[in-house]
CSV table of C-alpha atoms in Angstrom, one decimal:
chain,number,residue,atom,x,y,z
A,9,UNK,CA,-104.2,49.0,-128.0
A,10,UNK,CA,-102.1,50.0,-131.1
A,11,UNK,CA,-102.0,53.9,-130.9
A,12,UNK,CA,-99.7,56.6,-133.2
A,13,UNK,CA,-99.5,59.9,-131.6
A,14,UNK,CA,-98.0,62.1,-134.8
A,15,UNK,CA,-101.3,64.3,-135.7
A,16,UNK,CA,-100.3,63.7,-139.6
A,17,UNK,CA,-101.2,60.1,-140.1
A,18,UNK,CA,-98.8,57.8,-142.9
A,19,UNK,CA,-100.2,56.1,-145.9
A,20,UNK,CA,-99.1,53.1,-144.0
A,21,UNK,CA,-101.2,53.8,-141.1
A,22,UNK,CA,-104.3,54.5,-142.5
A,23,UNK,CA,-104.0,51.2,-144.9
A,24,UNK,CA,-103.5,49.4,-141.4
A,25,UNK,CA,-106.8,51.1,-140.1
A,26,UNK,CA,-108.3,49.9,-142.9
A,27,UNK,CA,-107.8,46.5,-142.7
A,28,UNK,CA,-108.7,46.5,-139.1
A,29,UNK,CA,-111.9,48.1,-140.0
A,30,UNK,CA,-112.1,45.0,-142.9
A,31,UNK,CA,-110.9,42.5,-140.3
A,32,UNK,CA,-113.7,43.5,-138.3
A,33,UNK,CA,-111.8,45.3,-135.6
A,34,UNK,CA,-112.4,48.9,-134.3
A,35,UNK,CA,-110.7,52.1,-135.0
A,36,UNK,CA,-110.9,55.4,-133.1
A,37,UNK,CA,-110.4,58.4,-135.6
A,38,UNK,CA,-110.8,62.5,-135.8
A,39,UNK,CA,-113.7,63.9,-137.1
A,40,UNK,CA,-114.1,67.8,-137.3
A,41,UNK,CA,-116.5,67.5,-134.2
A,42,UNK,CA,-115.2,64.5,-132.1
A,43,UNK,CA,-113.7,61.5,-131.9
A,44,UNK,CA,-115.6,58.2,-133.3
A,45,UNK,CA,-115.2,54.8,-132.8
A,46,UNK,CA,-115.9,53.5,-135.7
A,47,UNK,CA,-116.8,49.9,-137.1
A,48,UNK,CA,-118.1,48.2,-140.6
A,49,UNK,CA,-121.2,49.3,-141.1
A,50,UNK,CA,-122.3,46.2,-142.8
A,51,UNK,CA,-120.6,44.0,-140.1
A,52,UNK,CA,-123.1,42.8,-137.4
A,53,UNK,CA,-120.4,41.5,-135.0
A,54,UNK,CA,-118.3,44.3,-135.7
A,55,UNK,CA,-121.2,46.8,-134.9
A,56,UNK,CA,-122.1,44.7,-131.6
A,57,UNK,CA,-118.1,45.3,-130.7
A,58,UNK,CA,-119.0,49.4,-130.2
A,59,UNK,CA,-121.9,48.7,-128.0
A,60,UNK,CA,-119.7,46.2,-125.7
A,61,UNK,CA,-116.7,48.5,-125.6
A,62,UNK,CA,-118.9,51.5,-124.9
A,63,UNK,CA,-121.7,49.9,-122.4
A,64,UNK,CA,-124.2,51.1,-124.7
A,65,UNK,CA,-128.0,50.4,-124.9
A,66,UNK,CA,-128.1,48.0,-127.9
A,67,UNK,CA,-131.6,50.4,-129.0
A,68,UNK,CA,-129.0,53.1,-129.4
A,69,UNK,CA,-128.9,53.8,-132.8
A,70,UNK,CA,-125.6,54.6,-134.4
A,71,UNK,CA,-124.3,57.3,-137.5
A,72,UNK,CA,-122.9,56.0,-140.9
A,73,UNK,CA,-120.0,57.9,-141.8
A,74,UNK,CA,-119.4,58.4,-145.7
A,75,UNK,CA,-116.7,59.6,-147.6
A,76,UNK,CA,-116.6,62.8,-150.2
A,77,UNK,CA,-115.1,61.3,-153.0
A,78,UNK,CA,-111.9,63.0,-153.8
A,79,UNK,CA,-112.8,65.5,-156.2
A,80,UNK,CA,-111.3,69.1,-157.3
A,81,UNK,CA,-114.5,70.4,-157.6
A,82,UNK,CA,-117.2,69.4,-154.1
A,83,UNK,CA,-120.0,70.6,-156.4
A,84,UNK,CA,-119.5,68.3,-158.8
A,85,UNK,CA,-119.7,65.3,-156.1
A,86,UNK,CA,-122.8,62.7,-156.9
A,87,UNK,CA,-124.0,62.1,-153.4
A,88,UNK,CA,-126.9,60.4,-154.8
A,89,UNK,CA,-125.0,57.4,-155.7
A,90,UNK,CA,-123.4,57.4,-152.7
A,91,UNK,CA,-126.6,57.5,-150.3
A,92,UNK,CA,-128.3,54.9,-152.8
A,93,UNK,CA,-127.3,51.7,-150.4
A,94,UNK,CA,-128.7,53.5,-147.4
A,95,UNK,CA,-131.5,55.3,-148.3
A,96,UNK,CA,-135.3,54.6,-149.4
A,97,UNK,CA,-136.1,57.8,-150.7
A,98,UNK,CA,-133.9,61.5,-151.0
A,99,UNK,CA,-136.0,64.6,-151.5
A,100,UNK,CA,-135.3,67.5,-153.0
A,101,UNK,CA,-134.6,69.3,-149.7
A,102,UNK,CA,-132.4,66.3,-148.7
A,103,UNK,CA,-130.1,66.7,-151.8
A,104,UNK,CA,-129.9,70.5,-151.3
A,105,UNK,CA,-128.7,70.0,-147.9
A,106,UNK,CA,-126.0,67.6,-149.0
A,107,UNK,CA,-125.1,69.7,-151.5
A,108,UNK,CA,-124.5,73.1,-149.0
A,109,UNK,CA,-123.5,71.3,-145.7
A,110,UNK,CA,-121.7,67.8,-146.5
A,111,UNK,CA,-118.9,67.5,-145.9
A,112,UNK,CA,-119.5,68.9,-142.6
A,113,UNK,CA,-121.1,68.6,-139.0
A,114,UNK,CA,-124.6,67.9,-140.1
A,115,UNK,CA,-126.3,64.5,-139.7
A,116,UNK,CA,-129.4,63.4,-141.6
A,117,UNK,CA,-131.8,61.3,-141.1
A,118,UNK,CA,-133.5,59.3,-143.6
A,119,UNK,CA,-135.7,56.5,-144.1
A,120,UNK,CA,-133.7,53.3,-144.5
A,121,UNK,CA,-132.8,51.2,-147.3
A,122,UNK,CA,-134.0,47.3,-146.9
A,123,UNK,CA,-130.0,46.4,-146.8
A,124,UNK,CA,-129.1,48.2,-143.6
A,125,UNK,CA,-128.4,46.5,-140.3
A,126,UNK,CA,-130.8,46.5,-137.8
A,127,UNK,CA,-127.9,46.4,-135.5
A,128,UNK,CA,-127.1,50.2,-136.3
A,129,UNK,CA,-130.5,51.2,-136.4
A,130,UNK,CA,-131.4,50.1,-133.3
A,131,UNK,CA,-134.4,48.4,-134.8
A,132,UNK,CA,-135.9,51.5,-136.3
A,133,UNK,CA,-136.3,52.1,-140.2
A,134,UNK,CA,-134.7,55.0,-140.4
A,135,UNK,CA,-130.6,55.6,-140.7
A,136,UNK,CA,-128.5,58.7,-139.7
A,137,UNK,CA,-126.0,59.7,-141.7
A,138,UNK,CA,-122.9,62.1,-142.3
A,139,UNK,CA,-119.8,63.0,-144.1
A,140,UNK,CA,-116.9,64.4,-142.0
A,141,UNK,CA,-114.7,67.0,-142.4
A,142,UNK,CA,-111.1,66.0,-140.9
A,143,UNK,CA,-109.1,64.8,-143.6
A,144,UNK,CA,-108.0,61.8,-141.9
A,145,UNK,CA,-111.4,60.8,-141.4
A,146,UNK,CA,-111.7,61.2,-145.2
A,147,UNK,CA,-108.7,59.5,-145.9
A,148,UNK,CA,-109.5,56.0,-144.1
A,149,UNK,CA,-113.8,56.4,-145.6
A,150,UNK,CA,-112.0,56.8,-149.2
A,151,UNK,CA,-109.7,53.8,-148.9
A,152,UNK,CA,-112.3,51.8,-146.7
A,153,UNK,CA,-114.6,52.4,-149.9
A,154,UNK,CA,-117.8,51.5,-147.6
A,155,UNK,CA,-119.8,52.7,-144.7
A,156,UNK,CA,-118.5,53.1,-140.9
A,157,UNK,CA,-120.6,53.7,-137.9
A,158,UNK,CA,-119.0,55.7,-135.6
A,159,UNK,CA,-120.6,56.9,-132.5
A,160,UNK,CA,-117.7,59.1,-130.0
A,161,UNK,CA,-115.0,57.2,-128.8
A,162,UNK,CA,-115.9,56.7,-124.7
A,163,UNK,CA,-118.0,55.4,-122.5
A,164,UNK,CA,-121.7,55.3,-122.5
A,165,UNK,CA,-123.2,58.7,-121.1
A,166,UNK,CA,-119.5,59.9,-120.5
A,167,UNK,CA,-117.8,62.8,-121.7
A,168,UNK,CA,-116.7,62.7,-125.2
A,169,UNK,CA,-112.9,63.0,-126.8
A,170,UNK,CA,-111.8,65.4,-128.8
A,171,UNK,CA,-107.8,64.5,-128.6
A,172,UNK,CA,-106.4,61.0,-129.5
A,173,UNK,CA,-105.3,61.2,-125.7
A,174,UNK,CA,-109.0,61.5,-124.6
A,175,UNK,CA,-109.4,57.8,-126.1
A,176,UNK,CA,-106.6,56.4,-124.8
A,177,UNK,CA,-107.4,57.2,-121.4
A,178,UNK,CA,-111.4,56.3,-121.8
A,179,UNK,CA,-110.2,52.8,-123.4
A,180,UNK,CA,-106.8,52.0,-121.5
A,181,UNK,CA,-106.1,48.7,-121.9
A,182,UNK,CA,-108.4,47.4,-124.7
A,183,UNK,CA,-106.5,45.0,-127.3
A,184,UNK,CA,-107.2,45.3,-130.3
A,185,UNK,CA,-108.4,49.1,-130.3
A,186,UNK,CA,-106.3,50.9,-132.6
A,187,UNK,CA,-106.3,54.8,-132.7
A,188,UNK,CA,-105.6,57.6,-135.3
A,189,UNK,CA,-104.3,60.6,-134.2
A,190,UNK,CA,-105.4,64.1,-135.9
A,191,UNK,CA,-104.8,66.3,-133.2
A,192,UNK,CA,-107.8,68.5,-131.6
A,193,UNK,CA,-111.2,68.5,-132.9
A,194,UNK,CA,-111.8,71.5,-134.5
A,195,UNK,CA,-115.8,71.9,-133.5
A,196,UNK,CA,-115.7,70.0,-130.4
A,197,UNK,CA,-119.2,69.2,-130.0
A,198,UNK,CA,-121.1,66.6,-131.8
A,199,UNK,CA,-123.3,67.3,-135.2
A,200,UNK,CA,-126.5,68.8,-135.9
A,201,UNK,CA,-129.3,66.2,-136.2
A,202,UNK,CA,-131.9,66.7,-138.5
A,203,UNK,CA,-134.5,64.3,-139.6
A,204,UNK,CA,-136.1,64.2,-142.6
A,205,UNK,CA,-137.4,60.9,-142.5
A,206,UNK,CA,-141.4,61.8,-142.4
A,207,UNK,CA,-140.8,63.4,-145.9
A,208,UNK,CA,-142.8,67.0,-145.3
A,209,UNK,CA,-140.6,68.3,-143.0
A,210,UNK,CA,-137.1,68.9,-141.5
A,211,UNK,CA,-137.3,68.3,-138.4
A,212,UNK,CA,-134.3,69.4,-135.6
A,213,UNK,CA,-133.6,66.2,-133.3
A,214,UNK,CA,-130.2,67.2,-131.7
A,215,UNK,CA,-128.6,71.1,-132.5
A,216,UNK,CA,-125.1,71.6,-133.2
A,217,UNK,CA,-122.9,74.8,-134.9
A,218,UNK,CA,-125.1,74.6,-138.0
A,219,UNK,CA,-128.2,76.3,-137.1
A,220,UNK,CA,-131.8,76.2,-138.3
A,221,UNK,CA,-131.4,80.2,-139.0
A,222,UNK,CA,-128.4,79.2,-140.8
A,223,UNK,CA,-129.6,76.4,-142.4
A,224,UNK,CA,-132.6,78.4,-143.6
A,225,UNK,CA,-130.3,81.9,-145.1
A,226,UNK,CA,-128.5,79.3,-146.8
A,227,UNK,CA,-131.1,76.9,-148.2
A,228,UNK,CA,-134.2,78.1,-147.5
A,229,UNK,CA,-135.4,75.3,-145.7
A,230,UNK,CA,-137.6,75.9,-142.8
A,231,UNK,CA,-135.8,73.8,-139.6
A,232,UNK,CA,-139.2,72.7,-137.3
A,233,UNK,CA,-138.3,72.4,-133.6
A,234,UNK,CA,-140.1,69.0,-132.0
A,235,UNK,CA,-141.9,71.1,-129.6
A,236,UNK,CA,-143.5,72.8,-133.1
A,237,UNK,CA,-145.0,69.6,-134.7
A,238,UNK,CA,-148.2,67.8,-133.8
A,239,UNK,CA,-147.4,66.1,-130.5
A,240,UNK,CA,-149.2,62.8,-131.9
A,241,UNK,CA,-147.8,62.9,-135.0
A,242,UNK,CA,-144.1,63.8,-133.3
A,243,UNK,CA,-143.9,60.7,-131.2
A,244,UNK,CA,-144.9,58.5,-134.1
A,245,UNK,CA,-142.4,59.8,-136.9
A,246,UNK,CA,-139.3,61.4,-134.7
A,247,UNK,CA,-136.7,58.4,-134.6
A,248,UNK,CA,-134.6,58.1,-131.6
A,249,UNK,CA,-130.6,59.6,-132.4
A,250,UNK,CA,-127.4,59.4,-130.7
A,251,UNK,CA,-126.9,62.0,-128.0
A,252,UNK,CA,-130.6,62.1,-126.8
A,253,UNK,CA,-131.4,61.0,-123.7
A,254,UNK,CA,-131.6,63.0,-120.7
A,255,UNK,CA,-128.4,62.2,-119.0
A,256,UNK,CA,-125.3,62.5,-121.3
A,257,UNK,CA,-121.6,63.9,-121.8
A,258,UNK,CA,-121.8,63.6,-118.1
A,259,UNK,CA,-118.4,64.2,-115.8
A,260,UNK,CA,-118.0,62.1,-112.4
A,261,UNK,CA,-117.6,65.3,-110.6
A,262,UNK,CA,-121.2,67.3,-109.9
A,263,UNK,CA,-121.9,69.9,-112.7
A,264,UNK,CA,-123.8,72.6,-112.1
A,265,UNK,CA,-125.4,75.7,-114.4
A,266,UNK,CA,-125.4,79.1,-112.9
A,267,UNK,CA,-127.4,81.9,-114.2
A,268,UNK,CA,-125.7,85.0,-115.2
A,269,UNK,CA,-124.5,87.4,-112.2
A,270,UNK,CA,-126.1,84.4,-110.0
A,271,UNK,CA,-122.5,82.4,-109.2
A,272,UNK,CA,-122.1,83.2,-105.7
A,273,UNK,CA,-125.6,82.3,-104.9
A,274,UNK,CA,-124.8,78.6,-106.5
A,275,UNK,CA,-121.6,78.4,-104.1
A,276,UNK,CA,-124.2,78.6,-101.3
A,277,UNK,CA,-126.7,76.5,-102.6
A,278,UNK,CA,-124.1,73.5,-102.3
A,279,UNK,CA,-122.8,73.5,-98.4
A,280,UNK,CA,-121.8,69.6,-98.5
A,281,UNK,CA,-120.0,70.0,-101.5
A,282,UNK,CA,-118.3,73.5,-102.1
A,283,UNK,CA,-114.5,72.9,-100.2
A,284,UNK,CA,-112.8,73.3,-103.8
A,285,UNK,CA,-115.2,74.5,-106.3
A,286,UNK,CA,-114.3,75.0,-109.9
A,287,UNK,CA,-116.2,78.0,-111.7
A,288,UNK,CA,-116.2,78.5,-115.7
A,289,UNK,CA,-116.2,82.4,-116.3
A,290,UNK,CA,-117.1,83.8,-119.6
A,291,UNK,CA,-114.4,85.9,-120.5
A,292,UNK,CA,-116.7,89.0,-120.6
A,293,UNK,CA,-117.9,88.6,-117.4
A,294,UNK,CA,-115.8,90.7,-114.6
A,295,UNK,CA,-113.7,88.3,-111.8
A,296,UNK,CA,-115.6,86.7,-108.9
A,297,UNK,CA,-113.0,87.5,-106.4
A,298,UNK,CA,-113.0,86.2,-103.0
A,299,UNK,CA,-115.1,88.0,-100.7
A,300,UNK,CA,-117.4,86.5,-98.6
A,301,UNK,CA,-116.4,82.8,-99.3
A,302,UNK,CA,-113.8,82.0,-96.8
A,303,UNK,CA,-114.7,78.8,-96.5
A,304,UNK,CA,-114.8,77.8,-100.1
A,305,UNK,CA,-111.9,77.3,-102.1
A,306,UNK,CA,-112.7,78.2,-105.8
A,307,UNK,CA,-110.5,78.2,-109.1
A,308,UNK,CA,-111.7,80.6,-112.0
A,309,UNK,CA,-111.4,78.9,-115.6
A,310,UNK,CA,-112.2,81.3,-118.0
A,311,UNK,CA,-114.4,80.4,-121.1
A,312,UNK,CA,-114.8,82.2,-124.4
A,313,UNK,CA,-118.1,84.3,-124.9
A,314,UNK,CA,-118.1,83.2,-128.4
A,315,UNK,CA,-120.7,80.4,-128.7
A,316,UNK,CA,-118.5,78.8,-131.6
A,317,UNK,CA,-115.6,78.9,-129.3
A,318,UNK,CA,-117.2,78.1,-126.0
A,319,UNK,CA,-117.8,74.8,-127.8
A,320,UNK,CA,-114.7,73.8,-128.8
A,321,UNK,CA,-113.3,74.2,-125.2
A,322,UNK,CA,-116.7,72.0,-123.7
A,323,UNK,CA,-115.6,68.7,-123.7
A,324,UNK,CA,-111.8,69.6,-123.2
A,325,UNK,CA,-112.4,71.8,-120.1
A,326,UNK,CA,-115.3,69.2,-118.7
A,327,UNK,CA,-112.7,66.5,-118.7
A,328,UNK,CA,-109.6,68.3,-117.8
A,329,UNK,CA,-111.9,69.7,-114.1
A,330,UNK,CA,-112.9,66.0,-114.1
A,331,UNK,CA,-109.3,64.5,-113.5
A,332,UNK,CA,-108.8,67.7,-111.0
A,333,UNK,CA,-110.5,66.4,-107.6
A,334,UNK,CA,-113.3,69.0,-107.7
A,335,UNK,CA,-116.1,69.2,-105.2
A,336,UNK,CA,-118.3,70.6,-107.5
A,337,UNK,CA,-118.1,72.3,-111.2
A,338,UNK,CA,-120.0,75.4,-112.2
A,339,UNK,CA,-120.5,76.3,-115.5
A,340,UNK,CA,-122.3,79.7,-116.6
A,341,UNK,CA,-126.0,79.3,-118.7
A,342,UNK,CA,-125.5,79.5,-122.0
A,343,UNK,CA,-126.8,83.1,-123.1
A,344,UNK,CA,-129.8,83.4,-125.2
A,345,UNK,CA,-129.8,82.9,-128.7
A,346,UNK,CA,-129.4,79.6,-131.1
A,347,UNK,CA,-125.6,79.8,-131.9
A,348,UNK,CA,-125.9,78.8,-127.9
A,349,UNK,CA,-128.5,75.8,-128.4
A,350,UNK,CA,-125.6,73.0,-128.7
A,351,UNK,CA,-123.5,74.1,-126.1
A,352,UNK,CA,-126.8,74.6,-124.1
A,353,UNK,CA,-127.9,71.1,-125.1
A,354,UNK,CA,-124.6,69.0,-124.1
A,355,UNK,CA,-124.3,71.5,-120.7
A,356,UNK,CA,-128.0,70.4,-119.5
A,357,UNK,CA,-127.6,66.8,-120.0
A,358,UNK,CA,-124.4,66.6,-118.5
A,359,UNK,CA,-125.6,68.4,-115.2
A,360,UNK,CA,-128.1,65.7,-114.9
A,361,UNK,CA,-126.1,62.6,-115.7
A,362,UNK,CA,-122.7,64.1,-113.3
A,363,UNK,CA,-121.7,62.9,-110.5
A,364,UNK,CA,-119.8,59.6,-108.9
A,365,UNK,CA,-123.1,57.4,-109.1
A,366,UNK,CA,-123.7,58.3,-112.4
A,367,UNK,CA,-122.2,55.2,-114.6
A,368,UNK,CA,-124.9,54.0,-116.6
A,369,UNK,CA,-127.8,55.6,-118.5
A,370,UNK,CA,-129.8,53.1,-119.6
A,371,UNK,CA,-132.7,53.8,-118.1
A,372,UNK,CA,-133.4,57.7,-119.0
């Protein structure tokens, strides 16, 4: 595994990445929300190298990862000509969503042009699509000058890295793997999904920090939860996306949610596993303290009440408890409220996939 662990990445080591990338070889690098492992999106056996290294589901569809062509001014950007190869058709809505989000945490989904794999679809006719942030993941889609699919840089159903360390460890030992560094993620959990492949509305497929509310102050778009289309007409247009099944961004350690002024009731609820629990506190909630528990031996991490925040701690927090030799991990429910919804997501699928017998997903 060729890594570099300075956070600024060399001209040098980016053209490197780039060749890999050309040579069909895979490269782990920053985005704003995780880390990707990222391959050619026009290279078959390149593609079929991420679902090897990753164990997953070769029906799995993967994101394309475009860059923002490096321009003064971001209105001025044509991202028309740069969706052309992917995409069959781009609405008005679409464009105005570019326009205000990209580059950013917000994936699209679109249907797909003739020319795109099958291998990164998985078999569907639509395509997903984004434009990070991180400006080494800009640097390498500039000088790449193509598409790379990138899902996050770990196992199947594991939990996902946001530190160039985080990859290491989840890939220890692969040749060939090489790894850009750009310090922490800065969101910390993965995009917004929205799909607007069915052409008459956007439809929410996975949440993230950009909101539907958001999205609608700032574009006026209306953002349709699945539950609030036609349940026929939902299972025959919504496309399956990364990050959607049940079990996901799971720990090996049990995960459990706790609702709010509830935690000592989940202590109890666990007798076979609470000898050394660890309990995530928001930090506006008051200390658990002791009392009554003499049998359990529980560690308070404390956890911003700022759903922005809370996020970018998740994934760090889940895996630092993970390596810890827990019993058990309890994490608070998210409050109300859809600045919550992707921290709420991630949190509820990672309860159900944790635990030691929890190594594959397929089947959910």
């Amino acid at each position: 595994m060729s890594t570099d662990s300075t956070p600024l990445q060399s001209s040098a080591v980016i053209n490197e990445a780039v060749q890999t990338l050309r040579d069909g070889g895979l490269v782990a690098f920053p985005t704003e929300t995780v880390y990707g492992l990222g391959a050619d999106a026009k290279n078959p056996e390149a593609i079929k190298k991420i679902f090897a290294a990753k164990g997953r589901p070769p029906n799995h569809p993967l994101i394309v990862h475009l860059a923002a062509p490096d321009v003064y001014d971001v209105a001025k950007i044509d991202w028309t000509a740069l969706l052309s190869p992917w995409v069959r058709d781009l609405s008005e809505d679409a464009l105005l969503l570019v326009n205000t989000f990209w580059p950013g945490p917000l994936t699209l989904v679109f249907k797909k042009d003739k020319s795109v794999l099958n291998e990164l679809t998985g078999g569907q006719d639509t395509v997903a699509i984004r434009a990070p942030t991180h400006p080494i993941a800009q640097e390498l889609l500039r000088k790449f000058k193509g598409g790379v699919v990138a899902p996050s840089a770990n196992r199947f159903g594991k939990v996902s890295p946001t530190s160039a360390a985080d990859v290491r460890n989840e890939f220890e030992g692969m040749l060939g793997l090489m790894v850009l560094d750009g310090g922490d993620c800065e969101v910390g959990i993965e995009s917004t999904i929205i799909d607007l492949s069915s052409g008459d509305k956007a439809i929410l497929l996975r949440p993230g920090v950009i909101t539907p509310g958001e999205i609608l102050a700032k574009t006026g778009i209306q953002v349709y939860q699945p539950g609030e289309v036609l349940k026929d007409e939902s299972e025959e247009v919504l496309p399956r996306v990364s990050g959607s099944l049940r079990a996901h961004y799971a720990p090996t350690t049990p995960l459990r949610l706790y609702a709010p002024g509830r935690v000592l009731d989940a202590l109890s609820e666990f007798p076979d596993i609470k000898s050394r629990v660890a309990v995530a506190v928001l930090d506006s909630e008051s200390s658990l303290g002791h009392d009554g528990h003499p049998s359990v031996h529980f560690e308070e991490i404390i956890m911003p009440s700022d759903g922005a925040a809370f996020a970018n701690r998740l994934y760090r927090s889940l895996r630092d408890l993970d390596q810890q030799g827990w019993d058990l991990i309890l994490f608070p429910e998210p409050p109300a409220g859809e600045e919550w919804d992707g921290v709420r997501d991630r949190l509820q699928r990672a309860c159900f996939g944790s635990g030691p017998s929890s190594s594959s997903h397929d089947s959910n």
